[in-house]
Coordinates of C-alpha atoms and ligand atoms in Angstrom, one line a residue:
M1 CA 83.0 12.4 122.2
S2 CA 83.9 9.3 119.9
D3 CA 82.6 10.5 116.3
P4 CA 81.4 7.6 114.2
F5 CA 83.1 8.4 110.3
K6 CA 86.7 8.4 112.7
T7 CA 86.1 5.0 113.6
W8 CA 85.2 3.9 110.5
K9 CA 88.9 5.5 109.6
F10 CA 89.6 3.0 112.3
F11 CA 88.0 0.0 111.3
V12 CA 89.5 0.5 107.7
S13 CA 92.6 1.3 109.5
T14 CA 93.0 -1.6 111.7
I15 CA 92.3 -3.9 108.4
T16 CA 95.6 -5.6 109.5
F17 CA 94.3 -7.4 112.5
K18 CA 96.7 -6.8 115.5
P19 CA 94.5 -7.4 118.5
L20 CA 94.2 -5.2 121.1
D21 CA 94.0 -2.2 118.1
L22 CA 90.4 -5.2 117.8
L23 CA 89.6 -5.0 121.3
V24 CA 89.8 -1.2 121.5
F25 CA 87.8 -0.8 117.4
L26 CA 84.6 -3.0 119.5
F27 CA 84.9 -0.6 122.3
K28 CA 84.6 3.1 119.8
T29 CA 81.6 1.2 117.6
T30 CA 79.8 0.2 121.2
L31 CA 80.9 3.9 122.7
A32 CA 79.8 5.3 119.0
I33 CA 76.0 3.7 118.5
F34 CA 75.5 4.1 122.2
T35 CA 75.6 8.0 121.7
L36 CA 73.6 8.0 118.6
A37 CA 71.1 5.9 120.4
S38 CA 71.4 8.5 123.3
I39 CA 71.4 11.7 120.8
S40 CA 68.2 9.8 119.4
L41 CA 66.6 9.4 122.2
F42 CA 66.7 12.9 123.6
F43 CA 65.4 13.9 120.3
H44 CA 62.3 12.3 120.1
F45 CA 61.5 12.8 124.7
A46 CA 61.8 17.0 123.9
F47 CA 60.6 17.1 121.2
S48 CA 57.6 14.4 121.0
N49 CA 54.3 16.9 122.1
R50 CA 53.0 12.5 122.2
S51 CA 54.7 11.8 126.3
I52 CA 53.7 15.2 127.5
C53 CA 50.4 15.1 126.7
L54 CA 50.3 11.8 128.2
S55 CA 51.1 12.9 131.4
S56 CA 47.9 15.6 131.2
P57 CA 44.6 14.8 129.9
V58 CA 44.3 18.6 127.7
C59 CA 47.5 20.0 125.8
N60 CA 47.1 22.8 123.6
N61 CA 50.1 24.2 122.7
N62 CA 50.6 20.8 119.8
Q63 CA 48.3 21.5 117.0
Q64 CA 50.7 20.4 115.2
Q65 CA 51.4 16.9 117.2
N66 CA 53.5 14.4 115.3
F67 CA 51.7 11.0 116.2
V68 CA 54.6 8.7 115.2
A69 CA 54.9 6.2 117.4
S70 CA 57.0 3.6 118.4
G71 CA 56.8 0.9 115.5
Q72 CA 54.7 2.8 113.3
A73 CA 56.8 4.4 109.7
Y74 CA 54.9 7.3 109.0
G75 CA 53.7 10.6 109.6
R76 CA 50.7 11.8 111.1
T77 CA 47.4 11.3 108.6
N78 CA 46.2 14.7 107.5
L79 CA 44.1 16.4 105.0
S80 CA 45.2 15.5 102.6
H81 CA 45.8 11.7 103.0
V82 CA 42.0 11.2 102.3
L83 CA 40.1 10.9 99.4
I84 CA 36.1 11.5 99.5
G85 CA 33.1 10.4 97.7
I86 CA 29.7 11.8 97.8
G87 CA 27.2 10.0 96.2
G88 CA 25.1 11.7 94.6
S89 CA 22.8 12.5 91.4
A90 CA 21.8 16.0 89.4
K91 CA 18.6 16.1 90.1
T92 CA 20.2 16.9 94.0
W93 CA 22.8 17.9 94.0
N94 CA 22.5 21.6 93.5
E95 CA 19.7 20.9 97.1
R96 CA 22.2 19.0 98.9
R97 CA 25.2 20.7 97.3
R98 CA 24.0 23.0 100.1
Y99 CA 24.9 20.9 102.8
S100 CA 29.0 19.5 101.6
Q101 CA 29.9 23.1 101.1
L102 CA 28.7 24.3 104.8
W103 CA 32.4 21.7 105.4
W104 CA 33.9 21.1 102.2
R105 CA 37.0 22.8 101.8
P106 CA 38.0 24.3 98.5
N107 CA 41.8 22.5 97.1
V108 CA 42.7 21.8 100.4
T109 CA 39.9 18.4 100.4
R110 CA 40.7 16.0 97.6
G111 CA 37.6 14.2 96.5
Y112 CA 34.2 13.9 94.2
V113 CA 31.0 14.0 93.8
W114 CA 29.7 11.5 91.8
L115 CA 26.0 11.6 89.4
D116 CA 24.0 9.9 87.3
E117 CA 25.3 12.8 85.2
K118 CA 25.9 16.6 84.1
P119 CA 23.7 18.9 87.2
P120 CA 21.7 21.4 85.4
G121 CA 24.2 24.4 85.9
S122 CA 27.2 22.4 85.5
E123 CA 29.0 25.9 84.5
K124 CA 28.0 27.4 87.0
L125 CA 28.7 25.8 90.9
P126 CA 30.4 27.9 92.6
P127 CA 33.5 27.4 93.9
T128 CA 32.7 25.9 97.3
S129 CA 31.0 23.3 95.5
P130 CA 32.9 19.1 95.6
P131 CA 34.1 19.1 92.1
Y132 CA 31.9 15.9 90.4
K133 CA 32.6 13.1 88.2
I134 CA 30.0 11.2 86.4
S135 CA 30.1 8.2 87.6
E136 CA 30.2 4.8 85.2
D137 CA 27.7 3.2 83.8
T138 CA 26.1 0.2 85.6
S139 CA 23.2 -0.9 83.5
R140 CA 25.1 -4.6 83.1
F141 CA 25.0 -5.3 87.1
K142 CA 21.8 -6.7 88.7
Y143 CA 19.4 -5.3 91.1
T144 CA 16.5 -6.9 92.6
C145 CA 15.6 -5.3 95.9
G146 CA 11.7 -3.9 95.3
Y147 CA 11.6 -1.4 97.7
G148 CA 14.7 0.4 96.6
S149 CA 16.0 1.7 94.1
R150 CA 18.5 1.2 91.0
S151 CA 21.0 4.0 91.9
A152 CA 22.3 1.4 94.9
V153 CA 24.3 0.2 93.2
R154 CA 26.5 2.6 91.1
M155 CA 26.5 5.0 94.5
A156 CA 28.5 0.8 95.7
R157 CA 31.3 1.4 93.4
I158 CA 31.7 4.9 94.3
V159 CA 35.2 3.4 95.9
K160 CA 36.1 1.9 93.7
E161 CA 35.6 4.4 90.9
S162 CA 37.7 6.8 93.3
F163 CA 40.6 3.9 94.0
E164 CA 40.9 3.5 90.2
L165 CA 41.6 7.4 89.5
G166 CA 45.0 6.0 90.9
L167 CA 45.3 9.8 93.1
D168 CA 49.2 10.0 94.2
N169 CA 49.8 9.3 98.2
V170 CA 45.9 8.0 99.3
R171 CA 46.2 6.3 102.9
W172 CA 41.9 6.6 103.6
F173 CA 39.0 6.8 101.2
V174 CA 36.0 8.1 103.2
M175 CA 32.0 7.8 101.8
G176 CA 29.3 9.8 102.2
D177 CA 25.9 11.1 100.7
D178 CA 25.0 13.6 99.4
D179 CA 23.4 15.5 103.3
T180 CA 26.7 14.6 104.9
V181 CA 28.0 16.8 107.0
F182 CA 31.5 16.1 107.8
F183 CA 33.9 17.5 110.7
L184 CA 36.9 16.9 108.9
E185 CA 39.3 17.7 112.5
N186 CA 37.7 14.6 113.9
L187 CA 37.1 12.4 111.0
L188 CA 41.3 13.1 111.0
T189 CA 41.4 11.8 114.8
V190 CA 39.6 9.4 114.3
L191 CA 41.6 8.0 111.1
N192 CA 44.9 8.2 113.3
K193 CA 44.2 5.8 115.3
Y194 CA 44.5 3.5 112.5
D195 CA 46.9 2.2 110.5
H196 CA 45.8 3.1 106.6
N197 CA 48.3 -0.6 105.7
Q198 CA 45.6 -2.6 108.2
M199 CA 43.1 -3.4 106.8
Y200 CA 40.7 -0.9 108.2
Y201 CA 37.2 -0.6 107.8
V202 CA 35.3 2.3 110.5
G203 CA 32.0 3.8 110.1
G204 CA 28.6 3.9 113.1
N205 CA 25.5 2.3 113.0
S206 CA 22.1 2.9 112.7
E207 CA 20.4 4.3 115.6
S208 CA 16.8 3.4 114.9
V209 CA 17.2 -0.3 116.5
E210 CA 14.6 -1.8 113.5
Q211 CA 17.2 -0.3 111.1
D212 CA 20.3 -2.9 112.1
V213 CA 17.7 -5.9 112.8
I214 CA 16.4 -5.0 108.3
H215 CA 20.0 -4.5 106.8
S216 CA 22.4 -4.8 109.4
Y217 CA 24.2 -4.7 112.7
N218 CA 27.9 -5.7 111.0
M219 CA 27.3 -3.0 108.5
A220 CA 29.1 0.7 107.9
Y221 CA 25.9 2.4 107.7
G222 CA 26.4 4.7 104.5
G223 CA 24.8 8.2 105.2
G224 CA 26.1 8.6 108.5
G225 CA 29.8 7.5 106.3
F226 CA 32.7 5.5 106.5
A227 CA 36.0 5.1 105.8
V228 CA 38.5 1.9 103.9
S229 CA 42.1 2.1 104.8
Y230 CA 43.8 1.8 101.6
A231 CA 44.9 -1.4 102.1
L232 CA 41.2 -2.6 102.0
A233 CA 40.1 -0.8 99.1
A234 CA 43.3 -2.4 97.1
E235 CA 41.4 -6.0 98.2
L236 CA 37.9 -4.4 98.2
V237 CA 37.8 -3.5 93.9
K238 CA 38.8 -6.9 93.5
V239 CA 35.3 -8.1 95.0
L240 CA 32.9 -5.0 94.9
D241 CA 31.4 -5.9 91.2
G242 CA 30.6 -10.1 91.8
C243 CA 29.1 -8.2 94.7
I244 CA 26.9 -6.3 93.7
D245 CA 26.0 -8.4 91.7
R246 CA 25.4 -11.5 94.1
Y247 CA 24.0 -9.2 96.9
A248 CA 22.1 -8.1 94.3
A249 CA 18.6 -9.1 96.7
F250 CA 20.5 -5.9 99.6
Y251 CA 18.1 -2.4 99.1
G252 CA 21.5 0.1 99.8
S253 CA 24.9 0.7 97.6
D254 CA 26.8 0.2 102.2
Q255 CA 25.5 -3.2 102.5
K256 CA 26.8 -4.2 98.5
V257 CA 29.9 -3.5 100.3
Q258 CA 29.5 -4.6 103.4
G259 CA 29.1 -8.4 101.8
C260 CA 32.2 -8.3 100.3
M261 CA 33.8 -6.7 103.4
S262 CA 31.9 -10.7 105.1
E263 CA 34.0 -12.0 102.2
I264 CA 37.1 -10.6 102.4
G265 CA 36.9 -10.8 106.3
I266 CA 37.2 -7.8 107.4
P267 CA 34.7 -6.4 110.6
V268 CA 33.7 -2.8 110.6
T269 CA 35.2 -0.5 113.4
K270 CA 32.4 1.3 115.4
E271 CA 33.6 5.0 115.9
L272 CA 31.2 6.2 117.7
G273 CA 31.1 9.8 116.4
F274 CA 29.4 8.6 112.2
H275 CA 26.6 10.4 112.8
Q276 CA 23.5 8.1 110.7
V277 CA 20.6 10.4 112.1
D278 CA 18.4 7.6 111.6
I279 CA 15.5 9.0 113.0
R280 CA 12.3 11.7 112.8
G281 CA 11.1 14.7 114.5
N282 CA 13.2 16.7 117.0
P283 CA 17.4 15.4 117.8
Y284 CA 18.0 17.3 120.3
G285 CA 18.0 14.5 122.5
L286 CA 20.5 12.5 120.3
L287 CA 23.0 15.8 120.2
A288 CA 23.0 17.1 123.7
A289 CA 24.0 13.1 125.1
H290 CA 27.0 12.7 122.6
P291 CA 29.1 9.9 123.2
L292 CA 32.1 10.5 124.8
A293 CA 33.8 10.2 121.4
P294 CA 34.4 13.1 119.0
L295 CA 31.8 13.8 116.9
V296 CA 32.9 12.9 112.8
S297 CA 29.3 13.0 110.8
L298 CA 26.0 14.5 111.0
H299 CA 23.7 13.1 107.8
H300 CA 19.6 12.8 107.5
L301 CA 19.4 16.4 108.8
D302 CA 16.6 17.1 106.0
Y303 CA 14.5 14.6 107.6
V304 CA 15.1 15.6 110.8
Q305 CA 13.6 19.4 112.8
P306 CA 16.0 21.5 112.2
I307 CA 18.7 20.7 115.6
F308 CA 18.4 24.7 116.9
P309 CA 14.6 26.4 117.2
G310 CA 13.6 28.7 115.1
M311 CA 17.0 28.2 113.0
T312 CA 16.4 27.0 109.6
R313 CA 18.3 23.4 109.3
I314 CA 21.0 25.1 107.0
E315 CA 21.5 28.2 109.7
S316 CA 21.8 25.7 113.0
L317 CA 24.1 23.4 111.2
K318 CA 26.3 27.5 110.7
K319 CA 25.6 28.1 114.3
L320 CA 27.3 24.6 115.7
L321 CA 29.7 25.0 113.5
T322 CA 30.7 28.6 114.7
A323 CA 31.4 26.4 118.5
Y324 CA 33.2 23.5 116.6
E325 CA 35.6 25.7 114.8
K326 CA 36.8 26.8 117.9
D327 CA 37.3 23.7 120.0
P328 CA 37.1 20.4 117.7
S329 CA 36.9 18.1 119.8
R330 CA 35.1 19.0 122.0
A331 CA 32.2 19.9 120.3
L332 CA 29.0 18.0 121.9
Q333 CA 31.1 16.3 124.2
H334 CA 29.4 15.9 127.9
S335 CA 29.8 17.9 131.2
F336 CA 28.1 17.7 134.5
C337 CA 28.2 19.3 137.7
Y338 CA 26.0 20.5 140.4
D339 CA 25.9 23.9 142.4
L340 CA 25.4 22.8 146.0
K341 CA 24.6 26.2 147.6
R342 CA 22.1 25.9 145.5
N343 CA 21.0 22.4 144.9
R344 CA 20.9 22.1 141.0
S345 CA 22.5 20.2 138.6
I346 CA 24.0 20.9 135.5
S347 CA 24.7 19.1 132.7
V348 CA 27.1 21.0 129.4
S349 CA 27.3 19.5 125.6
W350 CA 29.3 21.5 124.3
G351 CA 28.8 23.9 121.3
Y352 CA 25.7 22.8 121.8
S353 CA 23.2 22.7 124.8
V354 CA 23.1 23.3 128.5
Q355 CA 20.6 21.7 130.7
L356 CA 19.4 23.0 134.3
Y357 CA 18.0 21.4 137.0
P358 CA 17.3 22.3 140.0
Y359 CA 17.5 19.3 141.8
L360 CA 20.6 16.8 142.3
V361 CA 19.7 14.5 138.9
T362 CA 23.3 11.8 139.6
A363 CA 25.2 11.4 136.4
K364 CA 23.3 7.6 134.6
K365 CA 20.4 9.8 134.0
L366 CA 22.7 12.8 132.9
E367 CA 23.6 10.7 130.5
T368 CA 21.0 9.2 128.6
A369 CA 19.4 10.4 125.9
F370 CA 15.7 12.7 126.3
S371 CA 13.3 11.1 123.7
T372 CA 12.7 13.8 121.6
F373 CA 12.7 11.7 118.5
Q374 CA 11.5 8.2 117.1
S375 CA 12.2 5.3 114.7
W376 CA 13.2 6.3 110.7
R377 CA 11.2 3.3 109.9
T378 CA 8.3 3.1 112.7
W379 CA 8.0 6.8 114.4
K380 CA 7.6 4.7 117.2
N381 CA 9.6 5.6 120.6
G382 CA 12.7 3.1 120.0
P383 CA 14.3 0.8 120.8
F384 CA 16.9 3.3 120.1
T385 CA 21.1 1.1 119.9
F386 CA 21.5 3.4 123.3
N387 CA 19.1 3.9 126.1
T388 CA 16.5 7.0 126.1
R389 CA 14.8 8.7 128.8
P390 CA 11.4 10.5 128.5
V391 CA 11.2 13.6 128.1
E392 CA 8.2 14.1 130.7
K393 CA 4.9 16.0 130.9
D394 CA 5.8 17.6 134.0
P395 CA 6.8 20.6 133.8
C396 CA 8.2 20.7 137.3
E397 CA 10.0 17.3 136.1
R398 CA 11.9 18.9 133.0
P399 CA 15.5 20.7 132.9
L400 CA 15.4 24.6 131.8
T401 CA 16.9 24.3 128.5
Y402 CA 19.4 26.8 126.9
F403 CA 21.2 27.0 123.3
L404 CA 24.2 28.1 122.2
D405 CA 24.2 31.5 121.2
H406 CA 27.9 32.3 121.0
A407 CA 31.0 31.2 120.6
E408 CA 34.4 32.3 121.2
S409 CA 38.4 31.9 121.2
D410 CA 40.8 33.5 123.2
I411 CA 44.5 34.8 121.0
N412 CA 46.0 32.4 120.9
G413 CA 42.9 29.8 120.1
D414 CA 43.9 28.1 124.0
R415 CA 40.8 28.6 125.6
T416 CA 36.9 29.3 124.6
Q417 CA 34.2 30.6 126.0
T418 CA 30.6 30.2 125.4
R419 CA 27.3 31.7 125.2
Y420 CA 23.5 29.3 126.5
A421 CA 21.0 31.4 125.9
R422 CA 17.1 30.0 127.7
H423 CA 14.9 28.4 125.0
V424 CA 11.3 28.5 126.0
E425 CA 9.1 26.9 123.8
E426 CA 5.7 29.1 123.2
S427 CA 3.6 25.3 124.5
D428 CA 5.2 25.1 127.2
K429 CA 3.8 25.4 131.0
E430 CA 6.1 26.6 133.4
C431 CA 6.6 24.4 137.2
D432 CA 5.6 26.7 139.1
R433 CA 7.3 25.3 142.5
P434 CA 9.9 28.0 144.5
D435 CA 13.1 26.7 143.7
Y436 CA 12.1 26.1 139.1
G437 CA 10.9 30.0 139.9
R438 CA 14.6 30.8 140.9
A439 CA 16.0 28.7 138.7
S440 CA 14.6 30.6 135.3
G441 CA 15.6 33.7 136.9
V442 CA 18.7 31.7 135.3
K443 CA 19.2 33.7 131.8
F444 CA 22.2 32.4 130.1
F445 CA 24.9 30.4 131.1
G446 CA 29.2 30.8 130.1
V447 CA 31.0 27.8 129.0
S448 CA 34.9 28.5 129.7
S449 CA 37.7 25.3 129.0
A450 CA 41.1 25.0 127.5
K451 CA 40.8 23.9 123.6
L452 CA 41.0 20.1 124.6
N453 CA 43.6 18.2 122.6
P454 CA 42.8 15.3 120.0
A455 CA 45.1 13.0 121.5
I456 CA 42.6 12.4 124.2
W457 CA 40.8 10.7 121.8
S458 CA 44.1 7.9 121.9
T459 CA 44.2 7.3 125.8
A460 CA 41.3 5.3 127.9
P461 CA 37.7 8.2 127.4
R462 CA 36.8 9.8 130.9
R463 CA 33.6 12.6 130.9
Q464 CA 35.4 15.8 131.8
C465 CA 33.8 17.8 135.1
C466 CA 32.8 21.5 135.6
E467 CA 32.5 23.8 138.3
V468 CA 30.5 26.6 138.2
V469 CA 33.0 29.6 139.2
N470 CA 30.4 32.0 139.9
G471 CA 29.1 31.0 142.9
G472 CA 28.0 34.4 144.8
E473 CA 25.2 36.5 143.9
G474 CA 25.3 37.8 140.4
A475 CA 25.3 34.0 139.1
D476 CA 21.2 34.5 139.5
H477 CA 21.2 35.4 134.7
F478 CA 23.5 34.4 133.8
V479 CA 25.7 31.6 135.1
Q480 CA 29.6 31.4 134.8
V481 CA 30.6 27.5 134.6
K482 CA 34.3 25.8 133.5
I483 CA 35.5 23.2 132.3
R484 CA 38.5 21.2 133.3
G485 CA 40.4 17.8 133.7
C486 CA 38.8 15.9 136.5
R487 CA 40.8 15.7 139.8
R488 CA 41.9 12.6 141.0
Y489 CA 39.0 11.0 142.4
E490 CA 36.6 13.5 141.5
T491 CA 33.3 12.8 140.8
V492 CA 29.8 13.1 140.3
T493 CA 29.0 12.1 143.2
P494 CA 25.3 13.3 144.8
P495 CA 26.3 14.3 148.7
Ligands
NAG510 C1 50.8 16.0 105.0 O1 51.2 15.1 105.3 C2 52.3 14.8 104.1 C3 53.2 14.1 104.8 O2 52.6 12.8 104.6 C4 53.5 16.0 103.9 O3 54.1 16.7 103.5 C5 51.5 17.4 103.9 O4 52.8 18.9 104.8 C6 51.1 17.8 105.6 N1 49.6 18.7 104.6 C7 49.0 19.5 105.7 C8 48.2 20.3 104.7 O5 49.6 18.9 106.3
NAG511 C1 41.4 25.6 93.3 O1 42.6 26.4 92.3 C2 42.3 26.1 90.8 C3 43.3 26.3 90.5 O2 44.4 25.9 91.3 C4 41.8 28.2 91.7 O3 41.5 28.5 89.9 C5 41.2 28.3 91.4 O4 41.5 29.8 92.6 C6 40.6 28.0 93.3 N1 39.9 27.8 94.3 C7 40.1 28.6 95.5 C8 38.4 29.0 95.6 O5 41.2 28.8 96.2
NAG512 C1 17.9 19.8 147.6 O1 17.0 18.2 146.2 C2 16.7 16.9 146.6 C3 16.9 16.3 145.3 O2 18.0 16.6 144.6 C4 16.2 16.7 148.2 O3 16.0 16.4 148.7 C5 16.5 17.9 149.3 O4 15.0 17.9 149.5 C6 16.9 19.2 148.2 N1 17.5 20.4 149.7 C7 17.9 21.6 149.3 C8 17.8 22.0 151.1 O5 16.7 22.3 148.8

């Protein structure tokens, strides 16, 4: 094999131009370049897990994989590249920080909660609490929205004050409220889809159409959280203060920020995992019908019922996190299967709930959220930015429901097993049809699955399939289901 350094020496010695030597030189140089190129290609394919993942939707062995795609000159975005700005106030911080403390990783997550003044008991905040900063005075700005609060001005400036800290290696500025729960692995999965060197504004709408109509469809709602790439933040900070005065009549900080985005000309890139949770009542229907996208955030949890029955809000979030931590990408993801022997339909919302129907229900229906909640402003049954179906009064038209009660993963962390226990509301009447009677013998569901590789989210989305694995006698009390990638031509189709 030709050594490129030898070729270089050869080049130096042939500088006296002999035609034959020159030809040999050209040949050797070409050979050297070709060799180098093939070596680097070999290493690319041998060590890039991405190339493996493209052929198989689930890979388990490459959590540390590098997402450097062709043409990208930077490595995978990790938590150290994200600067988080939480909008808070001194008065409510001691209550609200319980939400931040669920997901904040001391000395790992970078960022601050921005308060109007020192919070009471500031000397003895636990280490799990995000560190705080006091926002600059904003009394010089205009705020003219009659039904809102001036604090929106201070909140809108958090992205600017965060940028102006001038911290190293920040690729994304992520904004949230003091009652936003972020799911950090999934936040990174989503951010890794986008190049921080370009101008990106990533987030989600309100679930309540009335909110989107009043505030905007073009904006990333602040409570659901949004991400601003470094390149965009650099432009945003130049115009933000002016926007705050120009959009003084806007209610929220997120709307003022969007006013600026509009001036820069950057639309919101919608990601369905950001949840403003602009709903009232029971969030069950929303959570049990999550779209096919990683769960990035939940907000407004003080305004909806606890997400698990019979538990406090914080306890229920901790429960959801026990499953989430075992397989972040799979959290709340849907899978449907039929048990054709027993004529049943099973809908799994992984890490949260299972629904059992003693008859066959179309996938189209199963993927539609139950309307267990109302709109944010008017407490009506809709409309929402997604379809809902009513919870029928007739108990024979409702599924039996199960809630997560245990989650574990195997030694390697490659596979998980979650368990769901039957839940009956005291007020629920039971259906007395024989098929329901037999189904109500099922007290538990077990669900096994391989850990879902985050790389799946950069490929074309497809809901995963499932099957009942203990079809025999034991399945009267405990049904074991396996979730897996769908086979070719496999569909959820009634016979
Ligand atoms: C994050 O990426 C940087 C490179 O940009 C690297 O130096 C650092 O070790 C990574 N951190 C973690 C926690 O993986
Ligand atoms: C965070 O870092 C500080 C200073 O480096 C240290 O004193 C503190 O114990 C660390 N906290 C945790 C929870 O690791
Ligand atoms: C199975 O369920 C369908 C409706 O989903 C019903 O029409 C059919 O009669 C059921 N078959 C049996 C054997 O119970």
